[in-house]
Amino acid sequence: MPRDYYEVLGVGRDASEAEVKKAFRRLARELHPDVNAHDPEAEEKFKEAAEAYEVLSDAERRGTYDAYGHEGLRSGGFDPRAQSFGSFEDLFSSIFGGAGFGFGGGGGPAPGGDVLAAVEVELADVATGAPREVSYEAVAACEHCRGNGAEPGTPIVSCEKCGGAGQLRQVTNTPFGQMVRGVSCDRCHGAGRIPETPCGVCHGSGRVRGLQTKTVEVPPGIEDGQRLRVSGAGHAGEPRAPAGDLYVEVAVAADERFRREGTDLVHVVSIPATEAMLGTTVTVPTLDGEEEVEIGPGTQPGHEETLRGLGLPRLGSRRRGNQRVVIDVVVPTHLSEEQRALAERLDETLEAANLEPEREGIFARVRRAFS
């Protein structure tokens, strides 16, 4: 059973013709797919609203509906025009004259669509930038006819249907009166000219689908998930129309050696407590190779050493951040009797001066290192 027409438009039963019209135009804006792509039911909702408006904007039909409801309309032979159109755009254009709401429209050859592709880079590539080859499916200009749709050596003539204008005039009766609008010619697709002998490869369309390959420059400092735009590398448009763009989404591969924090890289190195007490030298990985880092005597857990200029740059800059080396002090476990005896002898010799905490407490150091 159809919903109540007044409920569909959100107006009272005493609403004036102007109020009905205003409510319908508001709904039409909300339900147009260009602004309501998240709702797959938008088309059916619009048709429902159009049917309600068609009845409530006509005094005679509205009177019948108020008196006898949906059954009265059907018995009187009412056939809602909203159900007789094949697509949302046909229905919307018939009511509002194509671009009446500023959602686009007009004639001319259709431009090509955009294409999304993906590429993966290593963390080292983020430091320096790197070229990457990207392959993707796209519609391209036909090489056989060079995109004009005509068999080589044959002429391209003026379209007989539109007289070379590329557009046709269409008159439509709407709830607002008679509307005259220009629509793209369905014979020449808005070009105004057609090939006398269509290309044998693309059948006159001037375009073919195939695998395309482009080399893109991944800039230093790129973030995971960012996109690069390559103008004109998307789907080819109709003859004399521009191509779409290629968008390349960059995925930065995880590197278990480092954690990225802005332009800094964080690397954690574990040393036994004895080396932390005595001091040692450790070898750590960087994006530029291995580096030796001196660990001073008495190093505490969470202590950081900084390797300047060995991090990552910001996007658009070559200046690199730092690599921070965080010291993880490992307390030995599963001691042998000899090791336990040595540890006990050390414990007996420790004095208060050996156990004085640094000015920055351990929790503050750990928070700073891993924040």
Short mmCIF file of C-alpha atoms in Angstrom, two decimals:
data_model
loop_
_atom_site.label_atom_id
_atom_site.label_comp_id
_atom_site.label_asym_id
_atom_site.label_seq_id
_atom_site.Cartn_x
_atom_site.Cartn_y
_atom_site.Cartn_z
CA MET A 1 0.00 0.00 0.00
CA PRO A 2 1.51 3.40 -1.00
CA ARG A 3 2.31 5.84 1.79
CA ASP A 4 0.10 8.83 2.43
CA TYR A 5 1.10 11.58 -0.03
CA TYR A 6 1.00 14.30 2.62
CA GLU A 7 3.31 12.21 4.81
CA VAL A 8 5.70 11.66 1.89
CA LEU A 9 6.10 15.42 1.31
CA GLY A 10 6.00 16.26 4.99
CA VAL A 11 3.13 18.76 4.76
CA GLY A 12 -0.23 19.08 6.43
CA ARG A 13 -3.51 18.29 4.69
CA ASP A 14 -4.28 22.01 4.61
CA ALA A 15 -0.97 22.89 2.90
CA SER A 16 -1.19 25.47 0.13
CA GLU A 17 -0.02 24.82 -3.42
CA ALA A 18 3.10 26.92 -2.73
CA GLU A 19 3.89 24.89 0.40
CA VAL A 20 3.49 21.63 -1.53
CA LYS A 21 5.77 22.89 -4.26
CA LYS A 22 8.39 24.10 -1.76
CA ALA A 23 8.36 20.78 0.11
CA PHE A 24 8.79 18.80 -3.09
CA ARG A 25 11.70 20.91 -4.33
CA ARG A 26 13.43 20.49 -0.96
CA LEU A 27 13.01 16.72 -1.12
CA ALA A 28 14.23 16.63 -4.73
CA ARG A 29 17.45 18.36 -3.72
CA GLU A 30 18.00 15.96 -0.82
CA LEU A 31 17.33 12.83 -2.86
CA HIS A 32 19.36 13.65 -5.98
CA PRO A 33 22.21 11.05 -6.26
CA ASP A 34 24.87 13.75 -6.65
CA VAL A 35 24.25 14.83 -3.06
CA ASN A 36 22.81 11.59 -1.67
CA ALA A 37 25.15 8.87 -2.97
CA HIS A 38 25.17 7.14 0.42
CA ASP A 39 21.49 6.13 0.08
CA PRO A 40 20.87 3.35 -2.48
CA GLU A 41 17.11 3.90 -2.08
CA ALA A 42 17.26 7.57 -3.14
CA GLU A 43 15.82 6.88 -6.60
CA GLU A 44 12.73 5.10 -5.27
CA LYS A 45 12.23 7.79 -2.63
CA PHE A 46 12.37 10.48 -5.32
CA LYS A 47 9.84 8.64 -7.47
CA GLU A 48 7.56 8.37 -4.45
CA ALA A 49 7.91 12.11 -3.80
CA ALA A 50 7.31 12.92 -7.49
CA GLU A 51 4.12 10.84 -7.49
CA ALA A 52 2.92 12.60 -4.34
CA TYR A 53 3.62 16.01 -5.88
CA GLU A 54 1.92 15.07 -9.12
CA VAL A 55 -1.28 14.41 -7.19
CA LEU A 56 -1.19 17.19 -4.59
CA SER A 57 -0.22 19.90 -7.10
CA ASP A 58 -3.29 19.14 -9.23
CA ALA A 59 -6.49 20.49 -7.66
CA GLU A 60 -8.77 17.87 -9.23
CA ARG A 61 -6.55 14.90 -8.33
CA ARG A 62 -5.97 16.27 -4.85
CA GLY A 63 -9.71 16.53 -4.31
CA THR A 64 -10.21 12.92 -5.43
CA TYR A 65 -7.38 11.74 -3.19
CA ASP A 66 -8.68 13.63 -0.15
CA ALA A 67 -12.12 12.11 -0.65
CA TYR A 68 -11.34 8.55 -1.73
CA GLY A 69 -7.60 7.95 -1.18
CA HIS A 70 -5.36 5.86 -3.44
CA GLU A 71 -8.26 3.62 -4.52
CA GLY A 72 -10.17 6.62 -5.81
CA LEU A 73 -7.21 7.71 -7.95
CA ARG A 74 -6.75 4.24 -9.43
CA SER A 75 -10.43 3.81 -10.23
CA GLY A 76 -10.29 7.18 -11.96
CA GLY A 77 -7.50 5.97 -14.25
CA PHE A 78 -4.59 7.85 -12.62
CA ASP A 79 -1.22 6.48 -13.74
CA PRO A 80 1.69 8.11 -11.87
CA ARG A 81 4.18 9.52 -14.33
CA ALA A 82 7.03 8.74 -11.92
CA GLN A 83 6.68 5.04 -12.75
CA SER A 84 6.85 5.53 -16.52
CA PHE A 85 10.45 6.77 -16.71
CA GLY A 86 13.36 4.37 -17.08
CA SER A 87 15.94 6.15 -14.94
CA PHE A 88 16.26 8.66 -12.15
CA GLU A 89 17.95 11.19 -14.45
CA ASP A 90 15.16 10.96 -17.02
CA LEU A 91 12.58 11.63 -14.34
CA PHE A 92 14.56 14.41 -12.69
CA SER A 93 15.25 16.11 -16.03
CA SER A 94 11.59 15.89 -17.06
CA ILE A 95 10.53 17.75 -13.92
CA PHE A 96 13.33 20.27 -13.52
CA GLY A 97 14.65 20.64 -17.05
CA GLY A 98 18.05 19.00 -16.71
CA ALA A 99 20.40 21.34 -14.88
CA GLY A 100 17.69 23.38 -13.16
CA PHE A 101 19.11 22.65 -9.72
CA GLY A 102 22.75 23.12 -10.66
CA PHE A 103 23.64 19.41 -10.66
CA GLY A 104 25.32 19.48 -14.05
CA GLY A 105 23.95 18.53 -17.45
CA GLY A 106 24.26 20.13 -20.87
CA GLY A 107 25.57 18.76 -24.13
CA GLY A 108 28.98 18.18 -25.60
CA PRO A 109 31.32 15.19 -25.66
CA ALA A 110 31.62 13.45 -22.29
CA PRO A 111 34.99 13.74 -20.52
CA GLY A 112 36.79 10.62 -19.33
CA GLY A 113 36.45 9.30 -15.80
CA ASP A 114 39.12 9.11 -13.12
CA VAL A 115 41.04 5.92 -12.32
CA LEU A 116 42.38 4.75 -8.93
CA ALA A 117 45.49 2.56 -8.75
CA ALA A 118 47.77 1.48 -5.89
CA VAL A 119 51.51 1.18 -5.39
CA GLU A 120 53.63 0.02 -2.46
CA VAL A 121 56.94 1.58 -1.39
CA GLU A 122 59.52 0.75 1.25
CA LEU A 123 60.31 3.01 4.18
CA ALA A 124 63.69 3.77 2.59
CA ASP A 125 61.85 5.14 -0.46
CA VAL A 126 60.05 7.60 1.81
CA ALA A 127 63.44 9.03 2.82
CA THR A 128 64.68 9.67 -0.71
CA GLY A 129 61.67 9.45 -3.03
CA ALA A 130 61.52 6.90 -5.82
CA PRO A 131 59.99 6.32 -9.26
CA ARG A 132 57.41 3.53 -9.42
CA GLU A 133 55.73 1.88 -12.38
CA VAL A 134 51.96 1.58 -12.08
CA SER A 135 49.77 -0.66 -14.28
CA TYR A 136 46.00 -0.25 -14.44
CA GLU A 137 42.98 -0.89 -16.68
CA ALA A 138 41.72 2.19 -18.50
CA VAL A 139 39.97 3.35 -21.65
CA ALA A 140 42.47 4.95 -24.05
CA ALA A 141 42.29 6.67 -27.41
CA CYS A 142 42.21 4.13 -30.24
CA GLU A 143 45.61 4.04 -31.93
CA HIS A 144 44.17 2.75 -35.21
CA CYS A 145 42.01 5.85 -35.82
CA ARG A 146 43.96 8.16 -33.48
CA GLY A 147 40.84 8.68 -31.42
CA ASN A 148 38.59 10.24 -34.06
CA GLY A 149 36.44 7.12 -34.57
CA ALA A 150 36.87 7.03 -38.38
CA GLU A 151 38.60 4.38 -40.42
CA PRO A 152 41.90 5.93 -41.56
CA GLY A 153 41.53 7.71 -44.91
CA THR A 154 37.75 8.19 -44.59
CA PRO A 155 36.00 11.50 -43.84
CA ILE A 156 34.21 12.72 -40.74
CA VAL A 157 30.95 14.41 -41.66
CA SER A 158 28.42 16.65 -39.95
CA CYS A 159 25.78 14.78 -37.92
CA GLU A 160 22.50 14.76 -39.82
CA LYS A 161 20.35 14.37 -36.73
CA CYS A 162 21.50 17.54 -34.95
CA GLY A 163 22.81 19.41 -37.98
CA GLY A 164 26.28 19.60 -36.48
CA ALA A 165 25.14 21.42 -33.33
CA GLY A 166 25.77 18.47 -31.01
CA GLN A 167 22.52 19.19 -29.18
CA LEU A 168 18.82 18.58 -29.66
CA ARG A 169 15.96 20.64 -28.31
CA GLN A 170 13.54 18.69 -26.12
CA VAL A 171 10.15 19.99 -24.99
CA THR A 172 8.68 18.41 -21.85
CA ASN A 173 5.42 19.06 -20.03
CA THR A 174 6.12 19.29 -16.29
CA PRO A 175 4.17 20.22 -13.17
CA PHE A 176 5.67 23.71 -13.58
CA GLY A 177 4.65 24.14 -17.20
CA GLN A 178 6.35 23.44 -20.50
CA MET A 179 10.15 23.12 -20.30
CA VAL A 180 12.52 23.45 -23.25
CA ARG A 181 16.04 22.17 -22.77
CA GLY A 182 19.05 21.19 -24.77
CA VAL A 183 20.16 17.56 -24.62
CA SER A 184 23.24 15.93 -26.06
CA CYS A 185 22.60 14.37 -29.45
CA ASP A 186 22.38 10.60 -29.05
CA ARG A 187 23.74 10.04 -32.56
CA CYS A 188 27.02 11.98 -32.34
CA HIS A 189 27.16 12.11 -28.50
CA GLY A 190 27.47 15.88 -28.57
CA ALA A 191 30.40 16.06 -30.99
CA GLY A 192 28.35 17.39 -33.91
CA ARG A 193 30.32 15.19 -36.33
CA ILE A 194 30.35 11.45 -37.01
CA PRO A 195 32.65 9.20 -39.04
CA GLU A 196 31.33 8.25 -42.46
CA THR A 197 33.07 4.87 -42.08
CA PRO A 198 33.46 3.86 -38.41
CA CYS A 199 36.86 2.56 -37.28
CA GLY A 200 37.07 -1.23 -37.51
CA VAL A 201 38.91 -1.47 -34.17
CA CYS A 202 36.89 0.80 -31.87
CA HIS A 203 33.66 0.71 -33.96
CA GLY A 204 33.54 4.50 -34.15
CA SER A 205 33.85 5.27 -30.45
CA GLY A 206 37.46 6.43 -30.74
CA ARG A 207 38.33 4.56 -27.53
CA VAL A 208 39.43 1.08 -26.50
CA ARG A 209 39.96 -0.52 -23.09
CA GLY A 210 43.34 -1.99 -22.22
CA LEU A 211 46.22 -2.17 -19.75
CA GLN A 212 48.00 1.13 -19.25
CA THR A 213 51.39 1.69 -17.62
CA LYS A 214 52.66 4.92 -16.10
CA THR A 215 55.78 5.80 -14.13
CA VAL A 216 54.99 8.01 -11.15
CA GLU A 217 57.45 9.83 -8.92
CA VAL A 218 56.78 9.02 -5.27
CA PRO A 219 58.01 12.13 -3.40
CA PRO A 220 60.13 12.04 -0.23
CA GLY A 221 58.07 12.19 2.97
CA ILE A 222 54.95 10.53 1.54
CA GLU A 223 52.56 9.18 4.19
CA ASP A 224 50.84 5.81 4.08
CA GLY A 225 47.47 6.16 2.31
CA GLN A 226 48.20 9.46 0.56
CA ARG A 227 47.29 9.78 -3.13
CA LEU A 228 49.23 11.16 -6.06
CA ARG A 229 47.37 12.75 -8.99
CA VAL A 230 48.53 12.29 -12.58
CA SER A 231 46.53 14.70 -14.72
CA GLY A 232 45.05 13.32 -17.94
CA ALA A 233 46.17 9.73 -17.30
CA GLY A 234 42.68 8.36 -16.52
CA HIS A 235 39.99 7.14 -18.90
CA ALA A 236 40.01 8.84 -22.29
CA GLY A 237 37.02 11.07 -22.99
CA GLU A 238 34.85 11.05 -26.08
CA PRO A 239 36.43 12.69 -29.16
CA ARG A 240 37.37 16.32 -28.41
CA ALA A 241 36.75 15.83 -24.68
CA PRO A 242 39.49 15.73 -22.00
CA ALA A 243 40.68 12.56 -20.32
CA GLY A 244 40.17 11.88 -16.63
CA ASP A 245 42.95 11.75 -14.06
CA LEU A 246 44.88 8.89 -12.49
CA TYR A 247 45.03 8.76 -8.70
CA VAL A 248 47.73 6.54 -7.22
CA GLU A 249 47.25 5.54 -3.58
CA VAL A 250 50.60 4.92 -1.88
CA ALA A 251 51.00 2.18 0.71
CA VAL A 252 54.17 2.35 2.83
CA ALA A 253 55.29 -1.18 3.71
CA ALA A 254 55.80 -1.87 7.41
CA ASP A 255 59.42 -2.12 8.59
CA GLU A 256 59.68 -4.08 11.83
CA ARG A 257 62.95 -2.34 12.69
CA PHE A 258 61.39 1.11 13.04
CA ARG A 259 58.34 2.97 14.22
CA ARG A 260 57.49 6.15 12.36
CA GLU A 261 56.63 9.21 14.46
CA GLY A 262 56.26 12.18 12.15
CA THR A 263 59.71 12.77 10.69
CA ASP A 264 61.43 10.69 13.39
CA LEU A 265 62.16 6.97 13.33
CA VAL A 266 62.27 5.07 16.62
CA HIS A 267 64.40 1.94 17.01
CA VAL A 268 64.52 -0.08 20.25
CA VAL A 269 67.75 -1.93 21.16
CA SER A 270 67.89 -4.37 24.05
CA ILE A 271 71.01 -4.77 26.20
CA PRO A 272 71.59 -6.84 29.37
CA ALA A 273 71.60 -5.03 32.70
CA THR A 274 75.33 -5.69 33.11
CA GLU A 275 76.14 -3.81 29.89
CA ALA A 276 73.85 -0.99 30.98
CA MET A 277 75.84 -0.78 34.22
CA LEU A 278 79.28 -0.97 32.61
CA GLY A 279 78.64 0.79 29.30
CA THR A 280 78.96 -0.75 25.84
CA THR A 281 78.81 -0.11 22.10
CA VAL A 282 75.83 -1.34 20.08
CA THR A 283 75.30 -1.54 16.32
CA VAL A 284 71.90 -0.33 15.16
CA PRO A 285 70.25 -0.35 11.71
CA THR A 286 69.35 2.89 9.92
CA LEU A 287 67.87 3.58 6.51
CA ASP A 288 71.40 4.51 5.40
CA GLY A 289 73.17 1.43 6.78
CA GLU A 290 74.42 0.38 10.22
CA GLU A 291 75.64 2.83 12.83
CA GLU A 292 77.55 2.30 16.07
CA VAL A 293 76.11 3.92 19.19
CA GLU A 294 78.03 4.39 22.45
CA ILE A 295 76.06 3.46 25.57
CA GLY A 296 77.49 5.12 28.67
CA PRO A 297 77.92 3.39 32.07
CA GLY A 298 74.82 3.45 34.25
CA THR A 299 72.37 3.76 31.34
CA GLN A 300 68.78 3.47 32.57
CA PRO A 301 65.79 1.77 30.84
CA GLY A 302 64.13 4.09 28.34
CA HIS A 303 67.26 6.18 27.76
CA GLU A 304 67.47 7.64 24.26
CA GLU A 305 70.36 8.32 21.92
CA THR A 306 69.70 10.53 18.89
CA LEU A 307 71.12 9.98 15.41
CA ARG A 308 70.54 13.33 13.74
CA GLY A 309 69.41 13.51 10.14
CA LEU A 310 68.71 9.79 9.80
CA GLY A 311 64.92 10.01 10.01
CA LEU A 312 62.43 10.99 7.30
CA PRO A 313 61.72 14.29 5.54
CA ARG A 314 58.43 16.15 5.52
CA LEU A 315 56.46 15.99 2.29
CA GLY A 316 57.85 18.66 0.00
CA SER A 317 61.17 18.94 1.85
CA ARG A 318 64.50 17.12 1.69
CA ARG A 319 65.48 17.90 5.27
CA ARG A 320 65.24 14.75 7.34
CA GLY A 321 64.25 14.20 10.94
CA ASN A 322 66.16 12.09 13.44
CA GLN A 323 66.42 8.46 14.42
CA ARG A 324 65.89 7.89 18.13
CA VAL A 325 67.51 4.83 19.66
CA VAL A 326 65.64 3.72 22.79
CA ILE A 327 67.52 1.51 25.24
CA ASP A 328 65.65 -1.46 26.65
CA VAL A 329 67.51 -2.87 29.65
CA VAL A 330 66.95 -6.62 30.01
CA VAL A 331 67.25 -8.13 33.49
CA PRO A 332 68.87 -11.62 33.27
CA THR A 333 66.74 -14.60 34.32
CA HIS A 334 67.37 -18.32 34.99
CA LEU A 335 70.69 -17.64 36.78
CA SER A 336 73.11 -20.47 37.48
CA GLU A 337 74.47 -20.92 41.02
CA GLU A 338 77.70 -19.18 40.01
CA GLN A 339 75.84 -16.27 38.44
CA ARG A 340 73.59 -15.94 41.48
CA ALA A 341 76.62 -15.89 43.77
CA LEU A 342 78.24 -13.15 41.71
CA ALA A 343 75.02 -11.12 41.73
CA GLU A 344 74.75 -11.50 45.50
CA ARG A 345 78.35 -10.34 45.95
CA LEU A 346 77.59 -7.29 43.78
CA ASP A 347 74.42 -6.56 45.74
CA GLU A 348 76.39 -6.62 49.00
CA THR A 349 78.78 -3.97 47.69
CA LEU A 350 76.15 -1.52 46.42
CA GLU A 351 75.87 1.75 48.31
CA ALA A 352 73.24 4.48 48.37
CA ALA A 353 75.23 6.52 45.84
CA ASN A 354 74.94 3.64 43.35
CA LEU A 355 71.14 3.74 43.57
CA GLU A 356 70.46 7.46 43.31
CA PRO A 357 67.73 8.02 40.68
CA GLU A 358 68.33 10.40 37.82
CA ARG A 359 66.46 13.70 37.87
CA GLU A 360 64.04 12.36 35.26
CA GLY A 361 62.24 9.32 36.65
CA ILE A 362 61.99 6.05 34.78
CA PHE A 363 58.26 6.41 34.05
CA ALA A 364 58.80 9.85 32.56
CA ARG A 365 61.59 8.48 30.36
CA VAL A 366 59.48 5.57 29.17
CA ARG A 367 56.51 7.84 28.43
CA ARG A 368 58.74 10.21 26.49
CA ALA A 369 60.31 7.38 24.52
CA PHE A 370 57.08 5.62 23.58
CA SER A 371 54.57 8.47 23.45
#
